[in-house]
Tab-separated table of C-alpha atoms in Angstrom:
chain	number	residue	atom	x	y	z
A	1	MET	CA	0.000	0.000	0.000
A	2	TYR	CA	2.864	2.348	0.887
A	3	GLU	CA	4.471	1.824	-2.521
A	4	ALA	CA	1.152	2.271	-4.329
A	5	PHE	CA	0.584	5.662	-2.689
A	6	GLU	CA	4.082	6.760	-3.707
A	7	GLU	CA	3.709	5.504	-7.269
A	8	LEU	CA	0.619	7.677	-7.578
A	9	GLY	CA	2.688	10.688	-6.553
A	10	HIS	CA	1.771	11.002	-2.893
A	11	ARG	CA	4.365	11.515	-0.176
A	12	VAL	CA	3.914	9.047	2.666
A	13	VAL	CA	5.139	9.315	6.254
A	14	LYS	CA	5.114	6.053	8.208
A	15	ILE	CA	4.123	6.072	11.874
A	16	PRO	CA	5.271	2.677	13.211
A	17	PHE	CA	3.328	0.820	15.876
A	18	ALA	CA	5.170	-2.490	15.753
A	19	GLU	CA	4.989	-3.195	19.478
A	20	LYS	CA	1.974	-5.123	20.651
A	21	LYS	CA	-0.255	-4.133	23.564
A	22	LEU	CA	0.558	-0.441	23.518
A	23	SER	CA	-1.620	1.494	25.926
A	24	GLU	CA	-4.143	3.986	24.580
A	25	GLU	CA	-2.082	6.749	26.161
A	26	GLU	CA	1.069	5.612	24.354
A	27	ILE	CA	-0.752	5.347	21.024
A	28	THR	CA	-2.172	8.839	21.471
A	29	LYS	CA	1.218	10.245	22.439
A	30	ARG	CA	3.046	8.715	19.476
A	31	LEU	CA	0.410	9.761	16.982
A	32	LYS	CA	0.268	13.341	18.251
A	33	GLU	CA	4.063	13.652	18.174
A	34	ALA	CA	4.280	12.281	14.624
A	35	LEU	CA	1.495	14.497	13.295
A	36	ALA	CA	3.008	17.573	14.929
A	37	ILE	CA	6.153	17.372	12.789
A	38	CYS	CA	4.569	16.632	9.407
A	39	SER	CA	1.868	18.291	7.368
A	40	CYS	CA	-0.541	15.534	6.377
A	41	ASP	CA	-3.732	15.564	4.350
A	42	PHE	CA	-5.024	12.462	6.111
A	43	VAL	CA	-4.017	9.516	8.283
A	44	PHE	CA	-4.406	6.029	6.794
A	45	SER	CA	-4.482	2.613	8.472
A	46	PHE	CA	-5.496	-0.941	7.677
A	47	ASN	CA	-8.368	-1.720	10.058
A	48	TYR	CA	-10.011	0.940	12.192
A	49	PHE	CA	-8.380	2.232	15.377
A	50	PRO	CA	-10.637	4.292	17.688
A	51	GLN	CA	-7.678	6.038	19.306
A	52	ALA	CA	-6.454	7.291	15.929
A	53	SER	CA	-9.929	8.640	15.225
A	54	ILE	CA	-10.004	10.474	18.561
A	55	VAL	CA	-6.661	12.155	17.848
A	56	CYS	CA	-7.576	13.092	14.268
A	57	ASN	CA	-10.967	14.400	15.312
A	58	LYS	CA	-9.404	16.694	17.893
A	59	ILE	CA	-7.004	18.272	15.412
A	60	GLY	CA	-9.408	18.340	12.465
A	61	LEU	CA	-7.510	15.825	10.304
A	62	ARG	CA	-9.182	13.216	8.134
A	63	TYR	CA	-8.718	9.597	9.203
A	64	VAL	CA	-9.000	6.937	6.487
A	65	SER	CA	-9.161	3.268	7.467
A	66	TRP	CA	-9.597	0.204	5.294
A	67	VAL	CA	-11.003	-2.751	7.214
A	68	TYR	CA	-9.914	-6.227	6.120
A	69	ASP	CA	-11.148	-8.229	9.133
A	70	SER	CA	-14.686	-9.429	9.690
A	71	PRO	CA	-15.743	-9.333	12.409
A	72	HIS	CA	-13.854	-6.196	13.457
A	73	ILE	CA	-15.328	-5.053	16.752
A	74	GLN	CA	-13.678	-1.628	16.521
A	75	VAL	CA	-16.045	-0.497	13.753
A	76	TYR	CA	-18.804	-0.683	16.357
A	77	SER	CA	-16.935	1.803	18.536
A	78	TYR	CA	-18.813	4.958	19.503
A	79	THR	CA	-15.984	6.872	17.822
A	80	VAL	CA	-16.955	5.610	14.359
A	81	ILE	CA	-19.381	8.538	13.997
A	82	ASN	CA	-16.565	11.081	14.342
A	83	PRO	CA	-16.801	13.401	11.304
A	84	CYS	CA	-13.083	12.946	10.578
A	85	ASN	CA	-13.649	9.274	9.707
A	86	TYR	CA	-13.663	7.589	6.312
A	87	VAL	CA	-14.105	3.913	7.173
A	88	PHE	CA	-13.904	1.611	4.138
A	89	LEU	CA	-15.402	-1.868	4.611
A	90	PHE	CA	-14.810	-4.851	2.314
A	91	ASP	CA	-17.942	-6.745	3.371
A	92	TYR	CA	-20.979	-5.061	1.841
A	93	ALA	CA	-23.292	-6.670	4.396
A	94	VAL	CA	-21.410	-4.955	7.237
A	95	TYR	CA	-21.339	-1.662	5.337
A	96	GLN	CA	-25.087	-1.904	4.766
A	97	GLU	CA	-25.738	-2.720	8.427
A	98	LEU	CA	-23.842	0.336	9.658
A	99	TYR	CA	-25.072	2.691	6.946
A	100	ASN	CA	-28.687	1.690	7.540
A	101	ALA	CA	-28.135	2.390	11.241
A	102	GLY	CA	-27.397	5.995	10.331
A	103	ILE	CA	-23.593	5.866	10.309
A	104	GLN	CA	-22.540	8.362	7.634
A	105	THR	CA	-18.784	7.750	7.869
A	106	VAL	CA	-18.689	4.263	6.306
A	107	TYR	CA	-18.002	3.333	2.681
A	108	TYR	CA	-17.826	0.103	0.709
A	109	LEU	CA	-14.490	-0.921	-0.803
A	110	PRO	CA	-13.472	-4.488	-1.747
A	111	LEU	CA	-9.971	-5.648	-0.900
A	112	ALA	CA	-7.101	-5.737	-3.398
A	113	VAL	CA	-3.711	-7.265	-4.185
A	114	ASN	CA	-0.254	-5.893	-4.796
A	115	GLU	CA	-0.252	-6.567	-8.518
A	116	LYS	CA	3.420	-5.636	-8.970
A	117	ARG	CA	4.575	-8.190	-6.407
A	118	LEU	CA	2.290	-10.988	-7.568
A	119	GLY	CA	2.449	-10.131	-11.264
A	120	SER	CA	6.233	-10.416	-11.316
A	121	LEU	CA	6.222	-13.849	-9.680
A	122	VAL	CA	8.828	-16.135	-11.256
A	123	VAL	CA	8.780	-19.781	-10.206
A	124	SER	CA	12.028	-21.746	-10.349
A	125	GLU	CA	12.096	-25.496	-10.887
A	126	ALA	CA	13.163	-25.967	-7.268
A	127	GLN	CA	10.208	-23.902	-6.050
A	128	ARG	CA	7.811	-25.723	-8.336
A	129	GLU	CA	9.029	-29.045	-7.012
A	130	LYS	CA	8.739	-27.850	-3.400
A	131	TYR	CA	5.242	-26.383	-3.590
A	132	LYS	CA	3.517	-28.467	-6.268
A	133	GLY	CA	0.375	-30.337	-5.286
A	134	ASP	CA	-3.074	-31.367	-6.416
A	135	ILE	CA	-5.210	-29.579	-3.814
A	136	SER	CA	-3.961	-27.023	-1.286
A	137	PHE	CA	-5.589	-25.117	1.533
A	138	VAL	CA	-3.845	-22.283	3.368
A	139	GLY	CA	-5.489	-21.134	6.571
A	140	SER	CA	-6.498	-21.827	10.142
A	141	LEU	CA	-8.704	-24.652	11.319
A	142	TYR	CA	-9.245	-22.744	14.577
A	143	ASN	CA	-7.985	-25.667	16.615
A	144	GLU	CA	-5.671	-23.623	18.839
A	145	LYS	CA	-6.803	-23.136	22.422
A	146	LYS	CA	-7.398	-19.402	21.949
A	147	HIS	CA	-9.921	-20.141	19.193
A	148	ARG	CA	-11.807	-22.931	20.962
A	149	ILE	CA	-14.253	-20.669	22.760
A	150	TYR	CA	-17.184	-22.902	21.890
A	151	ASP	CA	-15.759	-25.557	24.232
A	152	LYS	CA	-16.640	-23.273	27.142
A	153	PHE	CA	-20.326	-24.047	26.570
A	154	GLN	CA	-20.037	-27.813	27.099
A	155	ASN	CA	-21.696	-27.706	30.511
A	156	ILE	CA	-24.522	-25.248	29.879
A	157	ASP	CA	-28.159	-26.342	29.926
A	158	PRO	CA	-28.390	-29.475	27.698
A	159	TYR	CA	-31.295	-28.048	25.690
A	160	ALA	CA	-29.365	-24.835	25.018
A	161	ARG	CA	-26.240	-26.764	24.009
A	162	GLY	CA	-28.249	-29.002	21.699
A	163	TYR	CA	-29.922	-25.977	20.132
A	164	LEU	CA	-26.541	-24.333	19.512
A	165	ASP	CA	-25.129	-27.539	18.016
A	166	GLY	CA	-28.134	-27.724	15.714
A	167	MET	CA	-27.739	-24.093	14.647
A	168	ILE	CA	-24.092	-24.695	13.814
A	169	ARG	CA	-24.798	-27.806	11.759
A	170	CYS	CA	-27.651	-26.093	9.944
A	171	GLN	CA	-25.556	-23.020	9.069
A	172	GLN	CA	-22.824	-25.360	7.858
A	173	GLN	CA	-25.212	-26.711	5.227
A	174	ILE	CA	-26.374	-23.297	3.994
A	175	GLN	CA	-24.291	-20.891	1.934
A	176	GLY	CA	-25.257	-17.363	0.981
A	177	TYR	CA	-27.445	-16.657	4.006
A	178	TYR	CA	-26.081	-15.967	7.498
A	179	PHE	CA	-28.685	-16.571	10.202
A	180	LEU	CA	-26.715	-17.303	13.387
A	181	GLN	CA	-27.366	-13.958	15.030
A	182	GLU	CA	-31.101	-13.878	14.352
A	183	MET	CA	-31.481	-17.443	15.671
A	184	LEU	CA	-29.978	-16.616	19.061
A	185	THR	CA	-32.866	-16.023	21.462
A	186	ASP	CA	-32.610	-13.942	24.623
A	187	GLU	CA	-32.760	-17.158	26.652
A	188	LEU	CA	-29.835	-18.674	24.748
A	189	VAL	CA	-27.759	-15.516	25.123
A	190	ALA	CA	-28.453	-15.493	28.872
A	191	GLU	CA	-27.345	-19.126	29.139
A	192	MET	CA	-24.155	-18.411	27.186
A	193	GLU	CA	-23.405	-15.429	29.415
A	194	LYS	CA	-23.229	-17.793	32.400
A	195	ALA	CA	-20.412	-19.820	30.836
A	196	TYR	CA	-18.546	-17.103	28.945
A	197	PRO	CA	-19.559	-13.534	29.858
A	198	THR	CA	-19.021	-10.912	27.170
A	199	ASN	CA	-18.479	-8.228	29.824
A	200	PRO	CA	-19.944	-5.384	27.748
A	201	ASP	CA	-18.423	-1.960	28.269
A	202	ASP	CA	-18.959	1.513	26.903
A	203	SER	CA	-16.286	1.271	24.194
A	204	HIS	CA	-18.588	-0.221	21.531
A	205	VAL	CA	-22.228	-0.914	20.737
A	206	LEU	CA	-21.875	-4.541	19.638
A	207	SER	CA	-24.458	-6.636	21.467
A	208	PRO	CA	-23.670	-9.916	23.276
A	209	ARG	CA	-25.857	-11.645	20.667
A	210	ALA	CA	-23.677	-10.333	17.832
A	211	ILE	CA	-20.469	-11.175	19.695
A	212	TYR	CA	-21.545	-14.776	20.302
A	213	ALA	CA	-22.736	-15.197	16.713
A	214	ASP	CA	-19.756	-13.657	14.922
A	215	TYR	CA	-16.868	-14.476	17.253
A	216	VAL	CA	-17.948	-17.870	18.606
A	217	LEU	CA	-20.571	-19.660	16.530
A	218	ALA	CA	-19.372	-18.530	13.088
A	219	ARG	CA	-15.857	-19.617	13.978
A	220	GLN	CA	-17.109	-23.014	15.136
A	221	VAL	CA	-19.043	-23.474	11.885
A	222	THR	CA	-15.891	-22.646	9.939
A	223	ALA	CA	-13.713	-24.968	12.033
A	224	LEU	CA	-16.027	-27.930	11.454
A	225	GLU	CA	-16.546	-27.082	7.799
A	226	ARG	CA	-12.862	-26.774	6.957
A	227	ARG	CA	-11.863	-29.943	8.773
A	228	GLU	CA	-14.661	-32.064	7.335
A	229	LEU	CA	-14.213	-30.818	3.775
A	230	LEU	CA	-10.462	-31.403	3.896
A	231	GLU	CA	-10.949	-34.893	5.316
A	232	THR	CA	-13.506	-35.741	2.636
A	233	LEU	CA	-11.204	-34.493	-0.127
A	234	GLY	CA	-8.258	-36.296	1.475
A	235	SER	CA	-10.096	-39.607	1.272
A	236	LYS	CA	-9.749	-39.493	-2.518
A	237	TYR	CA	-7.145	-36.887	-3.513
A	238	ALA	CA	-3.733	-35.615	-2.415
A	239	VAL	CA	-4.406	-32.629	-0.145
A	240	HIS	CA	-1.828	-30.256	1.335
A	241	LEU	CA	-2.676	-28.162	4.389
A	242	TYR	CA	-0.623	-25.091	5.308
A	243	THR	CA	-1.476	-23.876	8.800
A	244	TYR	CA	0.017	-22.614	12.064
A	245	GLU	CA	-1.314	-25.759	13.748
A	246	SER	CA	1.638	-27.899	12.667
A	247	ASP	CA	0.689	-30.836	14.921
A	248	LEU	CA	-2.884	-31.067	13.627
A	249	GLN	CA	-3.660	-34.406	12.005
A	250	ILE	CA	-6.466	-34.992	9.513
A	251	PRO	CA	-6.828	-38.392	7.812
A	252	GLY	CA	-5.631	-38.247	4.209
A	253	VAL	CA	-4.269	-34.700	4.535
A	254	GLU	CA	-0.574	-33.769	4.593
A	255	ASN	CA	-0.033	-30.970	7.114
A	256	ARG	CA	2.910	-28.900	5.872
A	257	GLY	CA	2.801	-26.389	8.717
A	258	LYS	CA	2.943	-22.629	8.434
A	259	ILE	CA	4.248	-20.637	5.471
A	260	ASP	CA	5.275	-17.021	5.039
A	261	TYR	CA	2.593	-14.778	3.522
A	262	TYR	CA	4.989	-12.877	1.237
A	263	ASP	CA	7.818	-15.288	0.465
A	264	GLU	CA	6.037	-18.636	0.178
A	265	MET	CA	2.264	-18.371	-0.084
A	266	PRO	CA	2.139	-17.046	-3.687
A	267	TYR	CA	4.254	-20.000	-4.827
A	268	VAL	CA	1.887	-22.463	-3.160
A	269	PHE	CA	-1.017	-20.878	-5.028
A	270	ARG	CA	0.812	-20.843	-8.372
A	271	CYS	CA	2.124	-24.407	-8.091
A	272	SER	CA	-1.002	-26.134	-6.753
A	273	LYS	CA	-3.503	-27.432	-9.275
A	274	ILE	CA	-6.462	-26.421	-7.084
A	275	ASN	CA	-6.495	-23.847	-4.280
A	276	LEU	CA	-9.376	-23.960	-1.828
A	277	ASN	CA	-11.035	-20.936	-0.276
A	278	ILE	CA	-13.353	-21.854	2.598
A	279	THR	CA	-14.503	-18.484	3.903
A	280	LEU	CA	-14.736	-17.652	7.595
A	281	ARG	CA	-18.503	-17.585	8.095
A	282	SER	CA	-18.535	-14.190	9.826
A	283	ILE	CA	-17.633	-12.717	6.409
A	284	LYS	CA	-21.211	-12.434	5.226
A	285	THR	CA	-20.948	-11.414	1.562
A	286	GLY	CA	-17.447	-9.963	1.055
A	287	ILE	CA	-14.569	-11.355	-0.987
A	288	PRO	CA	-11.905	-12.701	1.398
A	289	LEU	CA	-8.369	-11.502	0.783
A	290	ARG	CA	-7.303	-15.146	0.419
A	291	ALA	CA	-9.455	-15.552	-2.692
A	292	LEU	CA	-7.889	-12.483	-4.318
A	293	ASP	CA	-4.394	-13.627	-3.319
A	294	ILE	CA	-4.975	-17.004	-4.957
A	295	MET	CA	-6.173	-15.530	-8.246
A	296	GLY	CA	-3.613	-12.712	-8.188
A	297	SER	CA	-0.824	-15.287	-7.834
A	298	GLY	CA	-2.032	-17.119	-10.934
A	299	GLY	CA	-3.598	-19.949	-8.972
A	300	PHE	CA	-6.824	-21.778	-9.747
A	301	LEU	CA	-9.486	-20.822	-7.179
A	302	LEU	CA	-12.156	-23.247	-6.005
A	303	SER	CA	-14.242	-21.381	-3.433
A	304	ASN	CA	-17.404	-21.685	-1.429
A	305	TYR	CA	-20.286	-19.518	-2.664
A	306	GLN	CA	-19.663	-15.900	-1.695
A	307	GLN	CA	-22.095	-13.310	-3.060
A	308	GLU	CA	-19.591	-10.605	-3.959
A	309	LEU	CA	-17.288	-13.040	-5.747
A	310	LEU	CA	-20.068	-13.541	-8.270
A	311	GLU	CA	-20.608	-9.799	-8.591
A	312	TYR	CA	-17.012	-9.134	-9.677
A	313	PHE	CA	-15.937	-12.432	-11.268
A	314	VAL	CA	-17.495	-14.902	-13.692
A	315	PRO	CA	-17.880	-18.480	-12.394
A	316	GLY	CA	-16.353	-21.013	-14.743
A	317	GLU	CA	-14.333	-18.276	-16.415
A	318	ASP	CA	-12.339	-16.558	-13.631
A	319	PHE	CA	-12.864	-19.015	-10.772
A	320	VAL	CA	-15.092	-21.919	-9.736
A	321	PHE	CA	-17.375	-22.221	-6.724
A	322	TYR	CA	-19.000	-25.198	-5.030
A	323	GLU	CA	-22.414	-25.381	-3.354
A	324	SER	CA	-22.129	-28.578	-1.307
A	325	THR	CA	-19.667	-31.285	-0.309
A	326	GLU	CA	-20.818	-33.414	-3.228
A	327	ASP	CA	-20.385	-30.499	-5.620
A	328	LEU	CA	-16.902	-29.829	-4.232
A	329	MET	CA	-15.839	-33.432	-4.794
A	330	ALA	CA	-17.238	-33.471	-8.329
A	331	LYS	CA	-15.540	-30.211	-9.303
A	332	ALA	CA	-12.249	-31.254	-7.729
A	333	GLU	CA	-12.276	-34.423	-9.829
A	334	TYR	CA	-13.229	-32.540	-12.990
A	335	TYR	CA	-10.605	-29.810	-12.773
A	336	LEU	CA	-7.833	-32.150	-11.674
A	337	THR	CA	-8.347	-34.024	-14.939
A	338	HIS	CA	-8.943	-31.044	-17.253
A	339	ASP	CA	-5.612	-29.257	-17.206
A	340	LYS	CA	-6.183	-26.894	-20.130
A	341	GLU	CA	-9.516	-25.611	-18.823
A	342	ARG	CA	-8.121	-25.235	-15.306
A	343	ARG	CA	-5.108	-23.236	-16.518
A	344	GLU	CA	-7.276	-20.952	-18.656
A	345	ILE	CA	-9.517	-20.151	-15.688
A	346	ALA	CA	-6.477	-19.440	-13.498
A	347	GLN	CA	-5.041	-17.109	-16.157
A	348	ASN	CA	-8.351	-15.262	-16.527
A	349	GLY	CA	-8.683	-14.807	-12.786
A	350	CYS	CA	-5.135	-13.535	-12.473
A	351	LYS	CA	-5.576	-11.045	-15.298
A	352	LYS	CA	-8.808	-9.655	-13.859
A	353	VAL	CA	-7.518	-9.368	-10.291
A	354	CYS	CA	-4.273	-7.669	-11.292
A	355	SER	CA	-5.958	-5.225	-13.682
A	356	GLU	CA	-9.130	-4.384	-11.742
A	357	HIS	CA	-8.486	-5.251	-8.088
A	358	ASN	CA	-5.076	-3.742	-7.447
A	359	MET	CA	-3.889	-1.283	-4.808
A	360	LYS	CA	-3.589	1.670	-7.187
A	361	ALA	CA	-7.189	1.289	-8.305
A	362	ARG	CA	-8.401	1.146	-4.723
A	363	ILE	CA	-6.360	4.209	-3.699
A	364	ALA	CA	-7.913	6.111	-6.588
A	365	GLU	CA	-11.356	5.185	-5.239
A	366	ILE	CA	-10.394	6.370	-1.751
A	367	ILE	CA	-9.054	9.682	-3.066
A	368	LYS	CA	-12.249	10.154	-5.076
A	369	VAL	CA	-14.342	9.757	-1.923
A	370	LEU	CA	-12.164	12.265	-0.070
A	371	GLY	CA	-13.181	14.753	-2.743
A	372	ASP	CA	-11.322	17.961	-1.985
A	373	PHE	CA	-7.993	16.213	-1.551
A	374	SER	CA	-5.454	18.946	-2.081
A	375	GLY	CA	-1.968	17.616	-1.576
A	376	LYS	CA	0.510	15.074	-2.784
């Protein structure tokens, strides 16, 4: 993003916040000091930071944020209404929710790739040999302890637990419609609060119901879905899994551990015959960055149904999507045995992503929204 701003003629000043767990006071102090010594037209960040909005609002400086996480609890902060804010959201469903609630500082903007980095990808024979495979999946199966929040509800009222299990299994079978939040009754939320309190505070307006749906249940749906789909594929095909959970074992699946996002992941996508995208269920309609990364790297994308993918890309021409486990298995078999068609689809997807969904194009959209942007 930094390079894309500069290539478009804008001067960029970096304000580093590499250290984790900085206090709000320290963030405020650093930001104020940095802004005091440079004349900026706006502050930009990936994801939304309430403290940055507070600082910018006080000094009358525009704050532009581009959110790539969903859920991202910070966009439900009371500060999001600050007039300095330009909050760009990649998931149209989230944008629509906030805009319809009267939030005038939110905008819709799909994610993008660094087309120069991915477009110049050259694969050596050694790299091709290292990363080649029939079917690859890169991502978390949410098996680490920090992600296993649903386990905390094992001892709640048996009826409530059974209802939640049923909701999860039902959502797992349905793509294109997210109903977890609306299915959570007040009684269920109260029962969940006993086992895992959300401890609401005055920093955001996100309800316990939304927190349980998006942060707990949606993640559990995704964990089950990813594991079961990989195991089903692994029963018939060679499947490679790249994940931080290096000790995770799934029958028929080769766990290759973690890989670097910049130095290795694009080669996995380019060298695998089929790359899976199994979207985190809390992303309601948006295009996950992983899907764009796969296509931008020249990889063949086989994805779950995601509404916005079909709005920007042509199924069967730029990528392929599946609608059920049976459909996934059938399409995996077809495209593993139809090399020419698979390569053509991968090439089409790569061309479209790099030409239409690149950082420069997105920056131009941001600048257009800012309107009276005056400096470079």
